[in-house]
Tab-separated table of C-alpha atoms in Angstrom:
chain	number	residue	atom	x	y	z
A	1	UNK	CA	87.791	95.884	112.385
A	2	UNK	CA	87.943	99.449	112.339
A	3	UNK	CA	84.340	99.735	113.446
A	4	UNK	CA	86.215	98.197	116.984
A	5	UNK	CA	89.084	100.654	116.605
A	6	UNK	CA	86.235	103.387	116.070
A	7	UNK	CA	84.294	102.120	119.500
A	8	UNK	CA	87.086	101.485	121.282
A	9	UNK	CA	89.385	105.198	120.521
A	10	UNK	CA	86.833	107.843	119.186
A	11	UNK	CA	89.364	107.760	116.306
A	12	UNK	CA	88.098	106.895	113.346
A	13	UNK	CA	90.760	105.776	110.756
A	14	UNK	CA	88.382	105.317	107.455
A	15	UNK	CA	86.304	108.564	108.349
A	16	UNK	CA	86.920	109.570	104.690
A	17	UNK	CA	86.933	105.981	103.010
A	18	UNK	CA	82.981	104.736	104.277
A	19	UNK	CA	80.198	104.273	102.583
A	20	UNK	CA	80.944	101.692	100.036
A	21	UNK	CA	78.760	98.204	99.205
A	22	UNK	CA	81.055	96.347	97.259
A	23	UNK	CA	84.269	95.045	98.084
A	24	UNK	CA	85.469	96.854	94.520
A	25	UNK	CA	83.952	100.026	95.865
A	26	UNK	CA	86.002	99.442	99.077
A	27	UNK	CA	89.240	99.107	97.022
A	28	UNK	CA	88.734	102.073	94.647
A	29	UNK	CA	87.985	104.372	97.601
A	30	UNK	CA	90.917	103.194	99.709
A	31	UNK	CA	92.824	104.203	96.678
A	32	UNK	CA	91.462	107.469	96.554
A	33	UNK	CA	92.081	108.239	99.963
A	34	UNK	CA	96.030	107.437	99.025
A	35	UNK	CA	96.366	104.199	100.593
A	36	UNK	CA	97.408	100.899	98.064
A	37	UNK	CA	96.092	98.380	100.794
A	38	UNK	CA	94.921	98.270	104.492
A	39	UNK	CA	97.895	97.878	105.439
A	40	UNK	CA	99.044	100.510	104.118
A	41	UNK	CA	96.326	102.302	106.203
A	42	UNK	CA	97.281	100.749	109.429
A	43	UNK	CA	101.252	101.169	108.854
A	44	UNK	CA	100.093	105.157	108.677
A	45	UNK	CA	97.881	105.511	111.567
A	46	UNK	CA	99.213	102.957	114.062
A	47	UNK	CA	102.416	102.716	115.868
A	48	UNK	CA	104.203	99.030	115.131
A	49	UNK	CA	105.156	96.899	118.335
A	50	UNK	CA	106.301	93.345	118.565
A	51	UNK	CA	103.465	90.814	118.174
A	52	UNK	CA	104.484	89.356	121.744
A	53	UNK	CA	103.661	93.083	122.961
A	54	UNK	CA	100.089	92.948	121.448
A	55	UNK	CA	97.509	92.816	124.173
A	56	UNK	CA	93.492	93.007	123.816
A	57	UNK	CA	92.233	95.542	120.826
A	58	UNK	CA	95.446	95.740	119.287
A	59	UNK	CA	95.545	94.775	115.607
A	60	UNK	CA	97.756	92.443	113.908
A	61	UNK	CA	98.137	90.911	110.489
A	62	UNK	CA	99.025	87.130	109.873
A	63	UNK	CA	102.302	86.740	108.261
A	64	UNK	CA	100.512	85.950	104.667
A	65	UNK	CA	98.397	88.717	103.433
A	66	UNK	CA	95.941	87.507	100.858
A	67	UNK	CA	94.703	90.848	99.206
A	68	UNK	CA	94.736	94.406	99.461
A	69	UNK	CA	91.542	94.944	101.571
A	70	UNK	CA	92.614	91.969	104.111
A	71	UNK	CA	91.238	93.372	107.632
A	72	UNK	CA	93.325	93.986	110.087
A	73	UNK	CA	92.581	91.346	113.189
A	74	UNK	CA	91.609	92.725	116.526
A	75	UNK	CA	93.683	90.443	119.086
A	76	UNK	CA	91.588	88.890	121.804
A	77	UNK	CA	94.190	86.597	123.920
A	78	UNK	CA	95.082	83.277	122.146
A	79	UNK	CA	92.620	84.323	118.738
A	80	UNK	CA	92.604	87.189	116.769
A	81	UNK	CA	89.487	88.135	114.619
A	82	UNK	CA	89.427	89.426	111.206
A	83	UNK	CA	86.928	89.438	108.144
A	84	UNK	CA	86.481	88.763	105.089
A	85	UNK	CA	84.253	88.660	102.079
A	86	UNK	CA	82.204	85.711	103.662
A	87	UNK	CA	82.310	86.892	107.313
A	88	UNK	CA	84.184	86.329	110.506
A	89	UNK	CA	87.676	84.900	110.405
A	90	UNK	CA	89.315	83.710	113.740
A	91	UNK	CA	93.398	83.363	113.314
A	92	UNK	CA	95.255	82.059	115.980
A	93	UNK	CA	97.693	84.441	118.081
A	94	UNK	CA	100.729	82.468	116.832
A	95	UNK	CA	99.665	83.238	113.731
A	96	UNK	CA	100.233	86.982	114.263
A	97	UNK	CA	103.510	88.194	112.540
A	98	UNK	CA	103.112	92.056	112.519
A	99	UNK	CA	101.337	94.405	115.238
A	100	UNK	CA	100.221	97.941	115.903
A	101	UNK	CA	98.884	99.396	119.493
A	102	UNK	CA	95.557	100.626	119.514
């Protein structure tokens, strides 16, 4: 997700936090870098709106958040997509409780 919000800005939110493999590695640099989830990241970097204000390359979270290093999704009309440790996740757009403008 923040590869897209890289691509798509110039603005590169986890400059300082790449270069892990693992998802522990992930997690202990996150830390580092002062953040205690990626939420926490995005709550710092992005400005909230409502989730019916979210249009394409925005980023939303689902209103369950399952661990600390749960991406972000990148809302694309009715879906949102989002990652985890076995790949691509697509959520649905009424799914989306909280969002941020890209």
């Amino acid at each position: 997700m923040f590869d897209i919000v890289r691509d798509m800005t110039g603005f590169d939110p986890i400059q300082d936090i790449r270069g892990y493999s693992t998802e522990a590695g992930a997690l202990k640099r996150l830390k580092q870098a002062g953040y205690t989830s990626a939420l926490d990241l995005v709550e710092r970097h992005f400005v909230e709106i409502a989730p019916a204000m979210a249009q394409r390359g925005d980023v939303g979270y689902p209103m369950t958040i399952s661990r600390d290093l749960m991406s972000p999704a990148i809302i694309d009309g009715v879906h949102a997509f989002s990652k985890d440790p076995s790949g691509g996740v697509l959520i649905p757009r009424s799914s989306i409780a909280r969002a941020w403008r890209v």
